[in-house]
């Protein structure tokens, strides 16, 4: 009889013993899932939704001034036959804000003379067309196919001369180690050293580089979209741009010799994993030891 | 064989007496008592992995050209410290696992200390006689944080180099002697060539030695004073109830070390931490965004971010703005933490010795102070990731920063208030949990009836009268029947009467029902009751011997 | 029964044993066996050259096996009690304390009779200690002196980028930026300066700086006035420089005035001019200390 009583008296205490660590354990499981999510997201988005312009074999008319044969970057000539189609697309999708001749309106900037690379970057990354011009455009699935985009590029760049042409990066001629050095000097300050991206001041942010194609990365360097500084040919040579692009492509699947990369955002996610999963698991073990054997 | 060894040592050191006490030492079993152990075991893992790393790490800022296994950095000018870290990560067997285990162990070490401190605080375990150990514990926490910072600075990578740059600026900000402090530690103006070797000496020798020494004192004092314990059946201010050191606790604690190491090992093997090859060599004019310190420095980083741009100038001197969040705040924090037992004594005027722990809900005011202060540091901690939070939730950085500035002053009082309310509501009010006293009806020989209340149990815990527990036996000979001599007190006729007699409490002197003649058993306290309530043996464990 | 030297025999007494529990015994044995197997696998991994994830996972299994085995053994196969032990009173008896005080006092008075010797001993040890401070104060590092007030920049210094290439008026496009150094201090931690081009026309950031920004080129110290991080983030549309460490924000067009965050002072501006060959040079060094504040600095 006394044994029975004893067990009954013990029950509530047992519950208390189990509850707190169990809650900690649940939290650990939840947060670990969260911590691993960006990783999963990054892995998925490693398959860019557009394939770049490598398959394009049209004839070219607009060469950039810096077009050097045999270099790490060649500049795409656009097919003049696509200009009428590009014009149609532009009038349907862009002219409301930018004007029929891309001359700009109070709502949106003048696009004349910006160059094909600028137009190509904004349209191919899905940032344009933009629903709300007051917030920073974000990367989304592009509205236009590759050939439609090139047609728009051709139309807008036919309106006025100037600006960089669409770069075509030959990664086999680029130097990865040189790229690392240039990337850490010029890009890491905003995009972070792992290319994960981060929030800047005043509601703008440096986007992640995990989804950029080689062409888009080179276009961004050359044209400085949005708040990004512009790196002209006197600041970075074509070869240097190609080196940077090669390193950006490397960062999309870097050497994660240490294991799961937990988002490549450094101590923030490491701290959460260490405290919640590390200490949490050990505390669960402690719960097993600290509890009384039956 | 064992007997002879024991003899040999005992004649030279007199070990038997002390060691036997240690073998019989009682450890209260509650999971929250394991937190300090986690910290200690992580520290041991740190020592093992750290020694391994010293075999391969070169603490030097000398520039060399890297031609190692990691190709994206091929041909780069790097420091020997950075190159050797790369080499031990890529070319040494188990090198990367050891490095990552070392880093994870550091994160867990400090996390365990913090949680341990919280446990001690909220249960009042720092009260007399344990104030000294509380102060030592505070010092250990400071040293652990400092050594963590020194450690992750050693690889000389871009992220940690930026941290060293900030550390230089923080030293500069100390009034009067700041510039001298900074120049002396760094061997000149930033960056200098001395900081890696000096951090190395501090990190692997001086601070670990201090930690080991203080940890030894921490444990020795704990051993001498014995553990606290939660209130409960059979537990009193004057006893310790739990599992014996030898062999049950020794096996469990030893196993717990391996379990702690196992968790650290799997993190070290499977989850990447501080991939310095992706960060590159630290070069003063390069910087990466999203630079955060390791988590235990997060609250300082957060304070640096939230601090308004107030800089005090006058009389030809300046107190830079970072002095307040980076020197003053931690100074006040750790001073207040170390002095808390004395502060609380001033408030409560409580000079009694406490070996029984408070349930946090029974002391709402302390719980509420603790929760409020903790909330303050948690807000600061999260403020160190303003940029990452803004990016993850697509918010304006300015909005997030201002949000945190407001939260820093709004959250702590709310948290403290909520904690106070919850503690007060759930805590026991006077009389709660105390057993009702029975009214017993007696019939006199003459046939008259009268009622009498049963004797009251002691106000807090009926088990508190363990003073009747017999002293440990001082045994003089090993002859004869071992039952009498080796059993601590169990076999000694205690001053209390036989069980069931009208004493308020007694000792269960009998052997356990399962154990036969339990010789090495240390007696348990059993609550016995008045004869009238004789059958109500709630606390009884064994039979009546 | 064994002989105990100098005092009788030791008869091992009967012990309380936890009986049965075959299942637990099997489990503990299994845990240890798994650990041994994992150790062998780890050795094989090392022989084959090693792989971090496999090493980590095997270490986990090894340590887990030992740990689980020991804990289960200690928890299920040996008696658990609960046992109770009395606490000794920490405080000494009054008599003991008195005896202690007496001993202390005895020594004190015996020494205290010779106060002169006492002072001399203190002096000897103290002076020795003070002298030992000298290596620390004089050899750990140089005195700061004027180091925090000056930078390598001086009049006529040629601006070069991190590779040592001279910066000309054509180097940057509008909206571009580059980190520059004086040609004789490439990569300098203190001289690092951010050069950006905000427009095509000369820019006056504040009164008195009419000639400092030729052709839209503006140069600011790259050391944040808050904690000394490199202010490397140029937001071109908003014309702001952001510090990556603690998010101080500086307005480029008004002389890098801090507009947000913890930085207390503007970034010092380097006055520039374009020389006859089109190279950009410094008109003079910085007119104030760069980087974070310190005590000796007045304002």
Coordinates of N, CA and C in Angstrom, one line a residue, chain A residues 189-190 200-202 204 224 226-235 240 257-259 288-289 291-294, chain C residues 52-53 68 71 75-76 80-82 170-177 232-238 240 242 249:
Chain A
X189 N 31.3 43.9 -49.5 CA 30.9 44.8 -48.6 C 29.3 44.9 -48.5
X190 N 28.7 44.7 -49.7 CA 27.2 44.7 -49.7 C 26.6 43.3 -49.8
X200 N 20.4 46.7 -46.7 CA 21.1 47.9 -46.6 C 20.2 48.9 -45.9
X201 N 20.6 50.2 -45.8 CA 19.8 51.2 -45.1 C 18.7 51.6 -46.0
X202 N 17.7 52.2 -45.4 CA 16.6 52.9 -46.0 C 15.8 51.9 -46.9
X204 N 16.4 49.4 -48.7 CA 17.0 48.7 -49.9 C 17.8 47.6 -49.4
X224 N 25.4 48.7 -62.8 CA 25.1 49.2 -61.5 C 23.6 49.4 -61.3
X226 N 20.0 49.9 -59.8 CA 19.5 50.4 -58.6 C 20.6 51.1 -57.8
X227 N 20.7 50.7 -56.5 CA 21.7 51.4 -55.7 C 23.1 50.9 -55.8
X228 N 23.3 49.9 -56.7 CA 24.6 49.3 -56.8 C 25.5 50.3 -57.6
X229 N 26.8 50.4 -57.1 CA 27.7 51.3 -57.8 C 28.0 50.7 -59.2
X230 N 28.4 51.5 -60.1 CA 28.7 51.1 -61.5 C 30.2 50.9 -61.6
X231 N 30.6 49.7 -62.2 CA 32.0 49.5 -62.4 C 32.3 49.5 -63.9
X232 N 32.8 50.6 -64.4 CA 33.1 50.8 -65.8 C 34.4 50.1 -66.2
X233 N 34.7 50.1 -67.5 CA 35.8 49.4 -68.0 C 37.1 50.0 -67.5
X234 N 37.1 51.2 -67.0 CA 38.4 51.8 -66.4 C 38.6 51.4 -65.0
X235 N 37.5 50.9 -64.3 CA 37.6 50.5 -63.0 C 37.9 49.0 -63.0
X240 N 38.7 41.2 -65.6 CA 38.4 41.2 -64.1 C 36.9 40.9 -63.9
X257 N 33.2 22.0 -47.2 CA 33.8 20.8 -46.7 C 33.4 20.6 -45.2
X258 N 32.9 21.6 -44.6 CA 32.6 21.4 -43.2 C 31.2 20.8 -42.9
X259 N 30.4 20.6 -44.0 CA 29.1 20.0 -43.8 C 28.0 21.0 -44.2
X288 N 17.5 12.7 -19.3 CA 17.5 11.2 -19.1 C 18.3 10.8 -17.9
X289 N 19.5 11.4 -17.8 CA 20.4 11.0 -16.6 C 19.8 11.5 -15.3
X291 N 16.8 12.2 -14.5 CA 15.6 11.6 -14.0 C 15.8 10.4 -13.2
X292 N 14.9 10.0 -12.4 CA 15.1 8.8 -11.5 C 14.8 7.6 -12.3
X293 N 15.6 6.6 -12.2 CA 15.3 5.3 -12.8 C 14.1 4.6 -12.1
X294 N 13.3 3.9 -12.8 CA 12.2 3.3 -12.2 C 12.5 1.9 -11.7
Chain C
X52 N 35.7 14.7 -43.6 CA 35.2 15.3 -42.4 C 33.8 14.8 -41.9
X53 N 32.9 14.6 -42.9 CA 31.5 14.2 -42.4 C 31.5 12.8 -41.9
X68 N 26.2 6.3 -23.8 CA 24.9 5.6 -23.6 C 25.2 4.4 -22.7
X71 N 26.0 5.5 -19.1 CA 24.8 6.0 -18.4 C 23.8 5.0 -18.0
X75 N 22.6 3.8 -14.4 CA 21.3 4.2 -14.1 C 20.4 3.0 -13.8
X76 N 20.6 1.9 -14.5 CA 19.7 0.8 -14.4 C 20.3 -0.4 -13.7
X80 N 20.2 2.9 -6.9 CA 20.0 4.3 -7.1 C 19.7 5.1 -5.8
X81 N 19.4 4.3 -4.8 CA 19.0 5.1 -3.6 C 17.5 5.4 -3.7
X82 N 17.0 6.5 -3.4 CA 17.8 7.7 -3.0 C 18.4 7.6 -1.6
X170 N 39.2 59.5 -65.5 CA 38.3 58.6 -66.3 C 38.1 57.3 -65.6
X171 N 38.7 57.0 -64.5 CA 38.6 55.7 -63.8 C 37.2 55.3 -63.5
X172 N 36.5 56.3 -62.9 CA 35.1 55.9 -62.4 C 34.1 56.5 -63.4
X173 N 33.1 55.7 -63.6 CA 31.9 56.3 -64.2 C 31.0 56.9 -63.1
X174 N 30.1 57.7 -63.5 CA 29.2 58.3 -62.5 C 28.5 57.2 -61.8
X175 N 28.5 57.2 -60.4 CA 27.9 56.1 -59.7 C 28.9 55.0 -59.4
X176 N 30.1 55.2 -59.7 CA 31.1 54.1 -59.4 C 31.9 54.5 -58.1
X177 N 32.5 53.5 -57.6 CA 33.4 53.7 -56.4 C 34.6 52.8 -56.4
X232 N 32.3 50.4 -46.5 CA 32.4 50.0 -47.9 C 31.2 50.0 -48.7
X233 N 30.0 50.3 -48.2 CA 28.8 50.1 -48.9 C 28.3 51.4 -49.5
X234 N 28.4 51.6 -50.8 CA 28.0 52.8 -51.4 C 26.6 52.5 -52.1
X235 N 25.6 53.2 -51.5 CA 24.3 53.1 -52.1 C 24.2 54.3 -53.1
X236 N 24.2 53.9 -54.4 CA 24.5 54.9 -55.4 C 23.2 55.8 -55.6
X237 N 22.0 55.2 -55.6 CA 20.8 56.0 -55.8 C 20.6 57.0 -54.7
X238 N 20.7 56.5 -53.5 CA 20.4 57.3 -52.3 C 21.6 58.2 -51.9
X240 N 24.4 57.4 -50.4 CA 24.8 57.2 -49.0 C 25.9 56.1 -48.9
X242 N 27.2 53.2 -46.2 CA 26.7 52.5 -45.1 C 27.9 51.7 -44.5
X249 N 25.0 55.4 -41.2 CA 24.7 55.8 -42.6 C 25.2 57.2 -42.8

